[in-house]
Short mmCIF file of N, CA and C and ligand atoms in Angstrom, two decimals:
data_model
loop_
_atom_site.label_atom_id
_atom_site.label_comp_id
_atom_site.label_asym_id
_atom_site.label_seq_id
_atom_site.Cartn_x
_atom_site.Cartn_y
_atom_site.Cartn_z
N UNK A 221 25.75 -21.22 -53.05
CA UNK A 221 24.59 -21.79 -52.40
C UNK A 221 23.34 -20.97 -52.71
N UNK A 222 22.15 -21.90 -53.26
CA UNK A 222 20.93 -21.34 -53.48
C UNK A 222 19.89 -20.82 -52.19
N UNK A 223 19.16 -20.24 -51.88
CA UNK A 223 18.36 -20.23 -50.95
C UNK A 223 17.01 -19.50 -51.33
N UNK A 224 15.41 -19.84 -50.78
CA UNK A 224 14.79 -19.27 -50.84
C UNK A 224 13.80 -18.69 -49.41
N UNK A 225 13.28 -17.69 -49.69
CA UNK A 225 12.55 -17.69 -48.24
C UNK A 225 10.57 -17.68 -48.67
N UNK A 226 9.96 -18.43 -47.96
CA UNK A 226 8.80 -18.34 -47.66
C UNK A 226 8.01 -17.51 -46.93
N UNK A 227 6.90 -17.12 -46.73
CA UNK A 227 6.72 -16.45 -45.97
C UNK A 227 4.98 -17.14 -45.29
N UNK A 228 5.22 -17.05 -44.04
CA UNK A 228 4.08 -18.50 -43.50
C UNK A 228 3.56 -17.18 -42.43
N UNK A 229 2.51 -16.49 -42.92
CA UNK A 229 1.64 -15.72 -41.94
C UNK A 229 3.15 -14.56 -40.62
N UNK A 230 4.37 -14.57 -41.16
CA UNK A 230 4.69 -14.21 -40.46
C UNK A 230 6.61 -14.35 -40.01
N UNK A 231 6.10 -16.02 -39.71
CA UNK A 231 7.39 -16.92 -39.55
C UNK A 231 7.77 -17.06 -41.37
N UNK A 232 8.77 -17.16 -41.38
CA UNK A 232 9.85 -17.43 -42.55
C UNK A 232 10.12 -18.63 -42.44
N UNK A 233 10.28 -19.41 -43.86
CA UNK A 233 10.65 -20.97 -44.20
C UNK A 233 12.03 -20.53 -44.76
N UNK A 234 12.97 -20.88 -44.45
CA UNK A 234 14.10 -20.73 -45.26
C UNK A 234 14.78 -21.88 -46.31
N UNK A 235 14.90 -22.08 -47.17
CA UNK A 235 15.32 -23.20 -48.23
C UNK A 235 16.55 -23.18 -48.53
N UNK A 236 17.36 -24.13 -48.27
CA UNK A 236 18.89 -24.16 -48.66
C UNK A 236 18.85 -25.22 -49.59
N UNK A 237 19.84 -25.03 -50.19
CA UNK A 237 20.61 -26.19 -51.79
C UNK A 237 22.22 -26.51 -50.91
N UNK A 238 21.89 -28.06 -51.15
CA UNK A 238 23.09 -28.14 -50.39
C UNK A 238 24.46 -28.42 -51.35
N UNK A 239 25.60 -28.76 -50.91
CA UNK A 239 26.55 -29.10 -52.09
C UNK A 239 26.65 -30.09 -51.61
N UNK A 240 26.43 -31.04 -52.72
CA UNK A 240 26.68 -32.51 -52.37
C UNK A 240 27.94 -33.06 -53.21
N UNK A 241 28.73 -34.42 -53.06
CA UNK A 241 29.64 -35.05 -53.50
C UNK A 241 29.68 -36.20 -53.14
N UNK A 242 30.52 -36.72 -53.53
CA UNK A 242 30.36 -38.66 -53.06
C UNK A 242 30.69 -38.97 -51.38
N UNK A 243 31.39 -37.87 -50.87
CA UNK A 243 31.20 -38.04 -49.59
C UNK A 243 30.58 -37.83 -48.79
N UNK A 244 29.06 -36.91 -49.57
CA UNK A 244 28.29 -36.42 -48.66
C UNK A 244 27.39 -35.27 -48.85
N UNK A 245 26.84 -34.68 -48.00
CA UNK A 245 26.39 -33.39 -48.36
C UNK A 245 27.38 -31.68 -47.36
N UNK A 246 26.78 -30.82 -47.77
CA UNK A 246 27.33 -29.80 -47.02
C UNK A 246 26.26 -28.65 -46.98
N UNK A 247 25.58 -28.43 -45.86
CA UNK A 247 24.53 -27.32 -45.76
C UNK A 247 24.97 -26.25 -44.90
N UNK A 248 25.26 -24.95 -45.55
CA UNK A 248 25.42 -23.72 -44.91
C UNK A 248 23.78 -22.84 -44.40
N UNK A 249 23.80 -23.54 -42.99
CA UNK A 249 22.90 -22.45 -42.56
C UNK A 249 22.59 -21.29 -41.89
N UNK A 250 24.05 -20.83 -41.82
CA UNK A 250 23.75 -19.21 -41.52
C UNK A 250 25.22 -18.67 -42.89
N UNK A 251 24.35 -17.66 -43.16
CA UNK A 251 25.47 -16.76 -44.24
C UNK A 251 24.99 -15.40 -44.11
N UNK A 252 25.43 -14.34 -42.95
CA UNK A 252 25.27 -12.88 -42.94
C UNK A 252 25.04 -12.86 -44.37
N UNK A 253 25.50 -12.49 -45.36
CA UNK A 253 25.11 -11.95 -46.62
C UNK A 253 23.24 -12.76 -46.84
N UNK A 254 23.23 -13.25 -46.95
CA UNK A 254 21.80 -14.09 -46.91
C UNK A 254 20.84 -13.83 -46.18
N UNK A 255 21.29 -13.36 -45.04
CA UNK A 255 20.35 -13.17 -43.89
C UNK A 255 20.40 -11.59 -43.22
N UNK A 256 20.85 -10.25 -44.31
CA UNK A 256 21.04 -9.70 -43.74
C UNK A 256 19.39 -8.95 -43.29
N UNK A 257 18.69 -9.21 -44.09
CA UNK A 257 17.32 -8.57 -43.91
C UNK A 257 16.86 -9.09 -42.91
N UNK A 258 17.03 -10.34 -42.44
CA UNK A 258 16.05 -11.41 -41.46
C UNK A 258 16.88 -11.27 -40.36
N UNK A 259 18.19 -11.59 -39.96
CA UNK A 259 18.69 -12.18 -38.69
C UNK A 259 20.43 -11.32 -39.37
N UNK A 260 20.72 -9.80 -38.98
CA UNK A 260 21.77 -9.88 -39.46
C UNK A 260 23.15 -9.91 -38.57
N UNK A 261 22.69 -10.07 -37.28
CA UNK A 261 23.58 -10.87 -36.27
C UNK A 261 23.40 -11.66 -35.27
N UNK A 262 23.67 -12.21 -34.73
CA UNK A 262 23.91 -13.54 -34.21
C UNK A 262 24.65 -13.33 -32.76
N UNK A 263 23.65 -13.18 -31.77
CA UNK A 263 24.28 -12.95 -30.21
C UNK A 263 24.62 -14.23 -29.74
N UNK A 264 23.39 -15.57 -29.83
CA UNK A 264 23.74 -16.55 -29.12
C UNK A 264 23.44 -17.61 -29.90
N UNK A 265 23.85 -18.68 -30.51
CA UNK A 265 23.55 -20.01 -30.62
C UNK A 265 23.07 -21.10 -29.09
N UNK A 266 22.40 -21.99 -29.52
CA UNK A 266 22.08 -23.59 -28.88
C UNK A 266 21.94 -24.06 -29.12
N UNK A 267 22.66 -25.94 -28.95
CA UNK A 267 22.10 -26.63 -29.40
C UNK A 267 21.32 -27.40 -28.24
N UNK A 268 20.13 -28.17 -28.95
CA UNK A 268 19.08 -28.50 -27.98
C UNK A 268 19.18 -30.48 -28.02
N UNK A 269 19.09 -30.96 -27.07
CA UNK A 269 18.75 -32.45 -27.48
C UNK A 269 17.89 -32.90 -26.64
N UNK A 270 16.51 -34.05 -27.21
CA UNK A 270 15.28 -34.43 -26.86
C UNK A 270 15.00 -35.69 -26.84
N UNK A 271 14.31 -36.37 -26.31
CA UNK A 271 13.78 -37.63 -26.41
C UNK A 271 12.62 -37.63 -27.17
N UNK A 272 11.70 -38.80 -27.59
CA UNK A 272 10.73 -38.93 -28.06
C UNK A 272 9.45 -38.16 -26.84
N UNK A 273 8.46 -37.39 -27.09
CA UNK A 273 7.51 -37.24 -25.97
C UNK A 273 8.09 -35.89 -25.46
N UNK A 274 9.04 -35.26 -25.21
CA UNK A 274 9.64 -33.95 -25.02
C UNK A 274 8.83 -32.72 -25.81
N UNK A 275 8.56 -31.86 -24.57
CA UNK A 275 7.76 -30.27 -24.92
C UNK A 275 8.77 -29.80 -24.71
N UNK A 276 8.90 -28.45 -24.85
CA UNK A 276 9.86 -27.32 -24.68
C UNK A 276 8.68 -25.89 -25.03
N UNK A 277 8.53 -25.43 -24.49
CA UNK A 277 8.15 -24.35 -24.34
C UNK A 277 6.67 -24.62 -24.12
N UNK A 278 5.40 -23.08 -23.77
CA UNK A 278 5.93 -22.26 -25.58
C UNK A 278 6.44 -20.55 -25.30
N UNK A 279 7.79 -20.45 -25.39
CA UNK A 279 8.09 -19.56 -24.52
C UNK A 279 8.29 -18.31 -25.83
N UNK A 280 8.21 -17.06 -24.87
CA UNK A 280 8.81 -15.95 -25.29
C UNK A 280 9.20 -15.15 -24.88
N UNK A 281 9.73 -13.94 -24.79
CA UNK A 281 10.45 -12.21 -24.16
C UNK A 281 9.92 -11.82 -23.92
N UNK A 282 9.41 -10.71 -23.10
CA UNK A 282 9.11 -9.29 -23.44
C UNK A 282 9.52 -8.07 -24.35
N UNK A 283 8.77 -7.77 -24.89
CA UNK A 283 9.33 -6.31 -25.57
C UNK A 283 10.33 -6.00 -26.08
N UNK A 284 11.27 -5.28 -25.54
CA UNK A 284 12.59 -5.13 -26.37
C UNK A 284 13.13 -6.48 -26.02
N UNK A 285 13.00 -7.22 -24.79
CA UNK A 285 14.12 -8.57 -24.91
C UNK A 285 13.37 -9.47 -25.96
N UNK A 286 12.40 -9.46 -26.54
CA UNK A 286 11.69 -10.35 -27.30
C UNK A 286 13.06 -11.14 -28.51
N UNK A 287 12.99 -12.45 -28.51
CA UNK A 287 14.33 -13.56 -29.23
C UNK A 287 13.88 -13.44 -30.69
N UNK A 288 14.47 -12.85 -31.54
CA UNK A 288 14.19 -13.83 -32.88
C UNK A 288 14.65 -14.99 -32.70
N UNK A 289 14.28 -16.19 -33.69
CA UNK A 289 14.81 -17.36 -33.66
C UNK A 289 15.53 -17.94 -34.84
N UNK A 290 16.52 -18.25 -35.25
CA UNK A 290 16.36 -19.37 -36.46
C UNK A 290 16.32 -20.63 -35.80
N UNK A 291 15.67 -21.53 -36.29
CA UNK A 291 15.77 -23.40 -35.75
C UNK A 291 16.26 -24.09 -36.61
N UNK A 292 16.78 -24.89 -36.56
CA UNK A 292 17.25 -26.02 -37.98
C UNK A 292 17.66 -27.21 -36.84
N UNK A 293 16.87 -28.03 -37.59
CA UNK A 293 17.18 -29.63 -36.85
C UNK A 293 18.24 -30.02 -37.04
N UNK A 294 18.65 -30.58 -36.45
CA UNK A 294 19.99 -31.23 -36.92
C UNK A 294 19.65 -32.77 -36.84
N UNK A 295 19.22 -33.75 -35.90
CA UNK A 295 18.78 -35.18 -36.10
C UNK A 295 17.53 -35.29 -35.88
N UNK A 296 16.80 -36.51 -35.93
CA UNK A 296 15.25 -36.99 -35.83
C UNK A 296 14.35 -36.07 -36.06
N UNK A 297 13.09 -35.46 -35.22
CA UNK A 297 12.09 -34.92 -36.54
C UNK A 297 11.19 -34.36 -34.71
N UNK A 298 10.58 -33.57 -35.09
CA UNK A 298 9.87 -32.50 -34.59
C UNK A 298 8.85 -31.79 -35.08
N UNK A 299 7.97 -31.41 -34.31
CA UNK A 299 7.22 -30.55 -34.67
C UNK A 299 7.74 -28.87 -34.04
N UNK A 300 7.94 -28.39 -34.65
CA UNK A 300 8.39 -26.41 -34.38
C UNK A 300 6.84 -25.78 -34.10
N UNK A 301 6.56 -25.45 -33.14
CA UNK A 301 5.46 -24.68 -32.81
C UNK A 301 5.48 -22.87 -32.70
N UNK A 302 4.60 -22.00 -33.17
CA UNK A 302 4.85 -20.75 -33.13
C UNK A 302 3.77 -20.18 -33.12
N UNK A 303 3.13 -19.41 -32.01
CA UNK A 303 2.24 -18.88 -31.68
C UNK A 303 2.26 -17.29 -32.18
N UNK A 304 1.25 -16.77 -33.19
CA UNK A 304 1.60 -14.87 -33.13
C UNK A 304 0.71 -14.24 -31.93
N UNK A 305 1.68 -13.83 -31.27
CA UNK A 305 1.16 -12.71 -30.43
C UNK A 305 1.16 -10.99 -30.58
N UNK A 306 0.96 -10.99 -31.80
CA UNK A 306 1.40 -9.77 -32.42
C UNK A 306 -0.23 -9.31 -32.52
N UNK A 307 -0.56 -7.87 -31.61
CA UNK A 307 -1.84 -7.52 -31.56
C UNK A 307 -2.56 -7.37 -33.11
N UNK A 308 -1.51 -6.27 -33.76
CA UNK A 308 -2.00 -6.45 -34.91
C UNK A 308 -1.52 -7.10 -36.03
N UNK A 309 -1.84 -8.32 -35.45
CA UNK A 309 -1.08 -9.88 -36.87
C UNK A 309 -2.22 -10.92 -36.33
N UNK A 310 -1.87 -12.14 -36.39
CA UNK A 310 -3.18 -13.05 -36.37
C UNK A 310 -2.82 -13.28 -35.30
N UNK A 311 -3.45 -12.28 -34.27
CA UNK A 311 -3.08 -12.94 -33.14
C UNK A 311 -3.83 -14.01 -32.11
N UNK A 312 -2.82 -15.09 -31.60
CA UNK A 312 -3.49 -16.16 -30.90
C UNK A 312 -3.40 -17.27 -32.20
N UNK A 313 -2.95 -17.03 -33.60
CA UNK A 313 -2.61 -18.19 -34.50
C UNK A 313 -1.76 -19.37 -34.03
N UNK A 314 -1.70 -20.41 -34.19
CA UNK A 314 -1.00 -21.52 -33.66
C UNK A 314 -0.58 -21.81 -35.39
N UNK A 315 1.28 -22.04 -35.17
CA UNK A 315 1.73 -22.70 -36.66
C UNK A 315 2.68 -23.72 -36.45
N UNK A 316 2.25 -24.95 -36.81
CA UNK A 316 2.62 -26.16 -37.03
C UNK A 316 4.05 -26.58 -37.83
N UNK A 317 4.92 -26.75 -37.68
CA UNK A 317 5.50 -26.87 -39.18
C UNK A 317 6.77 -28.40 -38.54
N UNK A 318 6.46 -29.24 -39.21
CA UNK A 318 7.43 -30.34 -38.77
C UNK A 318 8.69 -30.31 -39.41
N UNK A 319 9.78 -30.66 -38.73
CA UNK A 319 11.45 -30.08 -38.88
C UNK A 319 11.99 -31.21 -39.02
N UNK A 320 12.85 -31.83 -39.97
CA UNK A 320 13.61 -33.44 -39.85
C UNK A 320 14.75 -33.19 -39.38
N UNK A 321 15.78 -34.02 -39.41
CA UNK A 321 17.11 -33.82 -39.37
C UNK A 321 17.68 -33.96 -40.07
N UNK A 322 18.85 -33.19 -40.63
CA UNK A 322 19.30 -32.86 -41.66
C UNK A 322 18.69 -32.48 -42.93
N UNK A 323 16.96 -31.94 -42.89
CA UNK A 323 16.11 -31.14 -43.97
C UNK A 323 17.20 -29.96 -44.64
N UNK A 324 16.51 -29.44 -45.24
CA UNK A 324 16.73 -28.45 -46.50
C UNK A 324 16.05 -27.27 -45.97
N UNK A 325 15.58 -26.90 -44.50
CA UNK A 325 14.77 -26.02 -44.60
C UNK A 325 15.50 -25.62 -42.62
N UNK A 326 14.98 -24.07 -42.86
CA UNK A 326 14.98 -23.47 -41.25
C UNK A 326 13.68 -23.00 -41.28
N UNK A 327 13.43 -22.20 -39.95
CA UNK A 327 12.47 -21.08 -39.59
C UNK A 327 12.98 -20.01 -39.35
N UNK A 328 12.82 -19.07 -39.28
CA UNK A 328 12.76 -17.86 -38.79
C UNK A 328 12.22 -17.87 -37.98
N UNK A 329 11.72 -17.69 -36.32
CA UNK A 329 10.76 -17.31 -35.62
C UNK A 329 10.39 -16.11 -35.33
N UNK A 330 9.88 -14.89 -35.52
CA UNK A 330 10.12 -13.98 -34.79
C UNK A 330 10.07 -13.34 -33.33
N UNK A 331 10.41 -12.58 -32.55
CA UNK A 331 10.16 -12.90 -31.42
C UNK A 331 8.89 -12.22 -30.84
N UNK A 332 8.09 -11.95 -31.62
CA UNK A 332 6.87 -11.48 -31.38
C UNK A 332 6.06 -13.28 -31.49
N UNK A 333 6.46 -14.06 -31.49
CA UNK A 333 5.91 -15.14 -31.43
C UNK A 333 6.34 -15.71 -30.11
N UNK A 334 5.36 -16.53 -29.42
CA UNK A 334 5.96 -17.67 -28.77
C UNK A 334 6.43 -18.79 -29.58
N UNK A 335 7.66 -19.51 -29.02
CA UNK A 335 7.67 -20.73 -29.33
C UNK A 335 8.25 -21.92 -28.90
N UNK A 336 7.89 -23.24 -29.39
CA UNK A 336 8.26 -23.75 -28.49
C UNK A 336 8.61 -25.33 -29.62
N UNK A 337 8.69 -26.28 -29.17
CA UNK A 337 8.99 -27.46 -29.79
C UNK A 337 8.23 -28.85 -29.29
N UNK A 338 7.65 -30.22 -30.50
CA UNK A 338 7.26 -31.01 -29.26
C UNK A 338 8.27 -31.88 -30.68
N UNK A 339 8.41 -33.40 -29.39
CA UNK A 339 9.57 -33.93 -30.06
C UNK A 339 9.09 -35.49 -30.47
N UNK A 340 9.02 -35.73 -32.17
CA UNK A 340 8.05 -36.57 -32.03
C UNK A 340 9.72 -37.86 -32.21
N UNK A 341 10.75 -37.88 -32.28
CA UNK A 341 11.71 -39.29 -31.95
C UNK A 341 12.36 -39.14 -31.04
N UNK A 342 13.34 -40.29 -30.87
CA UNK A 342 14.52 -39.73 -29.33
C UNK A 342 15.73 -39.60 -30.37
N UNK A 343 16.61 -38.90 -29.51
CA UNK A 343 17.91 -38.13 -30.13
C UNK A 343 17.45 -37.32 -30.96
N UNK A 344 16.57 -36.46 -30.95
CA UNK A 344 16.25 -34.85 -31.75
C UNK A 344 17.03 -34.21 -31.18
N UNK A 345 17.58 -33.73 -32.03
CA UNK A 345 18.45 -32.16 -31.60
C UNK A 345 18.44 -30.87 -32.52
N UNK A 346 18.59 -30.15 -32.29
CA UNK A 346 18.41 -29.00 -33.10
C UNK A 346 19.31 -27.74 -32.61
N UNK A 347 19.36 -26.44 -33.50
CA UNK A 347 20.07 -25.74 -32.98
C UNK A 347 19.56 -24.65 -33.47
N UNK A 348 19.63 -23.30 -32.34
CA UNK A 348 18.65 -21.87 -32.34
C UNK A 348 19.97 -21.19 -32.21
N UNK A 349 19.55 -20.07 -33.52
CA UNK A 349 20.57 -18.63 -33.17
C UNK A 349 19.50 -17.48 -32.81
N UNK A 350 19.91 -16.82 -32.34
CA UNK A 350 19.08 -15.61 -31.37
C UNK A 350 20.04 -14.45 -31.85
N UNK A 351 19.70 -13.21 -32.51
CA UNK A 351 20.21 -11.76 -32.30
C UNK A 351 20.18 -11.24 -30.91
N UNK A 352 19.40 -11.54 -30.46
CA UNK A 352 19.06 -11.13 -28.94
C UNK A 352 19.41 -12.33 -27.56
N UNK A 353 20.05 -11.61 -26.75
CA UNK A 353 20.17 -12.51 -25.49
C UNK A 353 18.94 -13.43 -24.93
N UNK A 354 19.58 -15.00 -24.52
CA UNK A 354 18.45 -15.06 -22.99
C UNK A 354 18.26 -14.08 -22.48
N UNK A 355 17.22 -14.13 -21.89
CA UNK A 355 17.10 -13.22 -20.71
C UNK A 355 15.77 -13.81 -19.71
N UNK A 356 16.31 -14.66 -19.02
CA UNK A 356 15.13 -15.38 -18.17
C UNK A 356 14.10 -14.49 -16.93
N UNK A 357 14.51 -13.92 -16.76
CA UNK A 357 13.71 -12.54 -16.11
C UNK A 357 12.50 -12.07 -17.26
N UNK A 358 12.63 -11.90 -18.54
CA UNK A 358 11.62 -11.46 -19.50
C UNK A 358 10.81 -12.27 -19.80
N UNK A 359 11.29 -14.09 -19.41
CA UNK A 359 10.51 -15.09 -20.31
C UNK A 359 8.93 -15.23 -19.34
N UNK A 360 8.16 -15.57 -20.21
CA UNK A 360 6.77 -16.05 -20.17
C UNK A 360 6.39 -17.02 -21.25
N UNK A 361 5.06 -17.28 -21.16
CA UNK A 361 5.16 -18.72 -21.56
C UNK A 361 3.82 -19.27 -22.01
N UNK A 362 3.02 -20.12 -22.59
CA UNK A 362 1.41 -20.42 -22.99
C UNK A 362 2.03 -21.66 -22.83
N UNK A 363 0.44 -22.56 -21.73
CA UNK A 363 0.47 -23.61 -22.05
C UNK A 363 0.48 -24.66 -23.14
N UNK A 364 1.59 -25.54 -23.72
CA UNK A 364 0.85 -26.39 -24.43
C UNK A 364 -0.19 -27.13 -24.91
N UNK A 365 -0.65 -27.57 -23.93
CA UNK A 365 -2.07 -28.39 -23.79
C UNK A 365 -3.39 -27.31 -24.09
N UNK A 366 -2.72 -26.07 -24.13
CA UNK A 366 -4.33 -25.02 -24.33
C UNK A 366 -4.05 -24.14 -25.88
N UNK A 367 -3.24 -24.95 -26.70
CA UNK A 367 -3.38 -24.34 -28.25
C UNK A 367 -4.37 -25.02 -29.26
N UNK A 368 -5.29 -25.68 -28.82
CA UNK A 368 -6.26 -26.42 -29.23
C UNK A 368 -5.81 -27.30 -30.80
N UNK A 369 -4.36 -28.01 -30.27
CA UNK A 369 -3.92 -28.58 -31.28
C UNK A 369 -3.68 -30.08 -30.42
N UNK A 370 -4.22 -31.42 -30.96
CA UNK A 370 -3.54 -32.42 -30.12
C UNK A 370 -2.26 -32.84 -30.92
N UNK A 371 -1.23 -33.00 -30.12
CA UNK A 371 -0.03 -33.91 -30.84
C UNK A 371 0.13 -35.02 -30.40
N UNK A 372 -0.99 -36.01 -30.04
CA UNK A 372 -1.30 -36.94 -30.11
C UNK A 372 -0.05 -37.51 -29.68
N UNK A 373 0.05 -37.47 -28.39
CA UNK A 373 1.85 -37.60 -27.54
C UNK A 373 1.09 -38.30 -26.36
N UNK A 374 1.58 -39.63 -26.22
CA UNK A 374 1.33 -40.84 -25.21
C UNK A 374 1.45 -40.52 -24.04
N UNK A 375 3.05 -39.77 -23.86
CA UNK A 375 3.98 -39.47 -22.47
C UNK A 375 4.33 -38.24 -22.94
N UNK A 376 3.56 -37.35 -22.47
CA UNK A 376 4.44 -35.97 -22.66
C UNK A 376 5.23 -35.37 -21.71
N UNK A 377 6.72 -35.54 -21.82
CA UNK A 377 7.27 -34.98 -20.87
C UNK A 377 7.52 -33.62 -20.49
N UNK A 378 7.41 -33.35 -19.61
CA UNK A 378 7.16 -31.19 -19.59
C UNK A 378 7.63 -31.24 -18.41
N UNK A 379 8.51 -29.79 -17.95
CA UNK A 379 9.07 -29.28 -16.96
C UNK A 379 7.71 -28.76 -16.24
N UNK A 380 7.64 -28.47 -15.02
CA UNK A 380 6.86 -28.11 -13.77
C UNK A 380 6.79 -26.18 -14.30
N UNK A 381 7.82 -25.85 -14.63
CA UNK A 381 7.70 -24.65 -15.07
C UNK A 381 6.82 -24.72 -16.56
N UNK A 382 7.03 -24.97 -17.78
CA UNK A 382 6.42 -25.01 -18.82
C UNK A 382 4.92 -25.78 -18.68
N UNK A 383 4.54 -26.31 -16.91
CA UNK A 383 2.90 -27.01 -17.03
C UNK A 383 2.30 -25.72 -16.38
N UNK A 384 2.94 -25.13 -16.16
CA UNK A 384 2.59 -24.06 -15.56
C UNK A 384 2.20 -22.73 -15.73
N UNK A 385 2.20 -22.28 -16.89
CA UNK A 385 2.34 -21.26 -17.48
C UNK A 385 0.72 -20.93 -18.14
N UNK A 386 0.12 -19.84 -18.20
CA UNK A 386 -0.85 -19.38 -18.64
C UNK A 386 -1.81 -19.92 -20.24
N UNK A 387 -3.18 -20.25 -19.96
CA UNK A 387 -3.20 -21.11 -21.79
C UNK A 387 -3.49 -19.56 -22.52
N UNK A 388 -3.82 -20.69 -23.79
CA UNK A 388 -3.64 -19.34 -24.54
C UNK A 388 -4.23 -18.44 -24.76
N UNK A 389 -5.73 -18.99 -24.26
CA UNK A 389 -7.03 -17.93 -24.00
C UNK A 389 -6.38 -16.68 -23.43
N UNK A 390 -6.34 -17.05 -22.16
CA UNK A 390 -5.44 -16.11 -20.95
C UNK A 390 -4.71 -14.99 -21.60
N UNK A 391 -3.52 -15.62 -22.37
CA UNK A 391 -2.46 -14.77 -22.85
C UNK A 391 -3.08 -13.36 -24.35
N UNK A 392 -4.08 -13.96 -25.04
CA UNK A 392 -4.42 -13.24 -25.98
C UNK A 392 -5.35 -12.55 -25.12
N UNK A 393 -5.95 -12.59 -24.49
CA UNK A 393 -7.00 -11.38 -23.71
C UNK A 393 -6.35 -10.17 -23.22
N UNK A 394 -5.29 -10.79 -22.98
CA UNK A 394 -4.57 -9.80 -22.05
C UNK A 394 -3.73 -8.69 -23.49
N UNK A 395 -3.70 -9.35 -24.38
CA UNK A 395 -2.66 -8.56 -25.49
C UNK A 395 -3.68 -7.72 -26.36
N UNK A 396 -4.99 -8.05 -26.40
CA UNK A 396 -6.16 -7.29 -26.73
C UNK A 396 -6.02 -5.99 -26.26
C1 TDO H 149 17.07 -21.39 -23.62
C2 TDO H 149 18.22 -21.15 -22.65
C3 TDO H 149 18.29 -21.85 -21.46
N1 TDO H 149 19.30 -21.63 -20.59
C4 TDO H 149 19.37 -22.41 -19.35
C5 TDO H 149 18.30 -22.08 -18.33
C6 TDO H 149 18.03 -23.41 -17.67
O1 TDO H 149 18.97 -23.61 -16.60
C7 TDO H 149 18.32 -24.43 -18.73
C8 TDO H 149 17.04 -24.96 -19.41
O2 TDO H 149 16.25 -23.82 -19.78
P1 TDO H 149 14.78 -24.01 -20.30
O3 TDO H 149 14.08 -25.06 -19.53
O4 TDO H 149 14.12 -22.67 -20.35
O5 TDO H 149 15.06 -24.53 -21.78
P2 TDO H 149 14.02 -24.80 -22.93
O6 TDO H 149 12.73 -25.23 -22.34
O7 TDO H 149 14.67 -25.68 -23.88
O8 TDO H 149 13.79 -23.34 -23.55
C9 TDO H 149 13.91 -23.07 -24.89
O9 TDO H 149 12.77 -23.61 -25.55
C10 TDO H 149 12.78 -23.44 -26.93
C11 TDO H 149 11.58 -24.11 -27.51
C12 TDO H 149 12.95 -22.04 -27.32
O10 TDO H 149 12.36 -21.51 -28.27
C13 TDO H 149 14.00 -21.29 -26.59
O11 TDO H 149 13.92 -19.90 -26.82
C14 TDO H 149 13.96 -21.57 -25.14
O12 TDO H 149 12.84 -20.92 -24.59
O13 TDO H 149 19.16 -23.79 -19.71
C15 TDO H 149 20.26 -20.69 -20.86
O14 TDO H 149 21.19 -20.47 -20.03
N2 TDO H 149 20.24 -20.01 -22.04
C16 TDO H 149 19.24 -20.20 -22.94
O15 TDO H 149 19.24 -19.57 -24.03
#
């Protein structure tokens, strides 16, 4: 298996070659040997499933609990959102990058980023490996609605916790 990595202000594009045959395809997206520079273990997997109109985040750690991420869609299509909060990186950048299901491609997130997901079909699902634990005691969070990006979303559905959370003005002042 081929792979390449990108490098997007930060976050990593990862590129897989899949093996295909008349029955199908086959995409390996985690291979320790491949990933030992980026992600070289693997504490927790999830898989996630969404409706059309679905936010999720835009969350992140603290400090040492801070998550790397990998994401890879597995059905329908998304937008992957990733905020750097890294004082000295672009911080307060907002990065866009839309995810299909069953694409050729992951992210890397790092966990010096927030991040989060908005879900542009129903039955999106996707799945995150983390080196690092949950740890819901560490998480914090930037509003969606204050990354001065519209995703042009009819019904956005959002948890009471994720409407709640600090915009992003707020959060970069404070990391200054
Ligand atoms: C993310 C997560 C949630 N949970 C539990 C807590 C809660 O009862 C339920 C739903 O949690 P949340 O509402 O925080 O799930 P969600 O809003 O999907 O949170 C996730 O958003 C995406 C975009 C990310 O990047 C993840 O790191 C994570 O923050 O699942 C875990 O036990 N382990 C986990 O790793």
């Amino acid at each position: 298996m081929k792979s390449s990595v990108t490098d997007l202000s930060g976050i990593k594009k990862i590129w897989f070659t899949p093996f295909v045959d008349f029955r199908g395809d086959l995409l390996k997206i985690y291979r320790r040997e491949i990933f030992q520079d980026l992600l070289p273990n693997v504490e927790e997997i999830y898989l996630s499933r969404s409706d059309k109109g679905v936010i999720r985040g835009m969350h992140y750690q603290l400090g040492s609990k801070a998550q790397d991420k990998l994401v890879y869609c597995i059905t329908g299509r998304m937008l992957d959102v990733s905020i750097d909060l890294r004082p000295d990186g672009n911080l307060g950048l907002v990065h866009v990058e839309e995810l299909i299901g069953g694409g050729k491609s992951a992210l890397l997130i790092p966990g010096a980023f927030a991040h989060g997901v908005i879900v542009l079909e129903d039955h999106t699902s996707f799945i995150s490996m983390s080196p690092q634990p949950y740890s819901p005691g560490d998480e914090r969070g930037i509003r969606w609605d204050t990354l001065g990006v519209d995703f042009g979303l009819e019904r956005p559905v959002v948890t009471a916790k994720d409407q709640a959370w600090p915009s992003l003005d707020e959060v970069v002042s404070q990391l200054k």
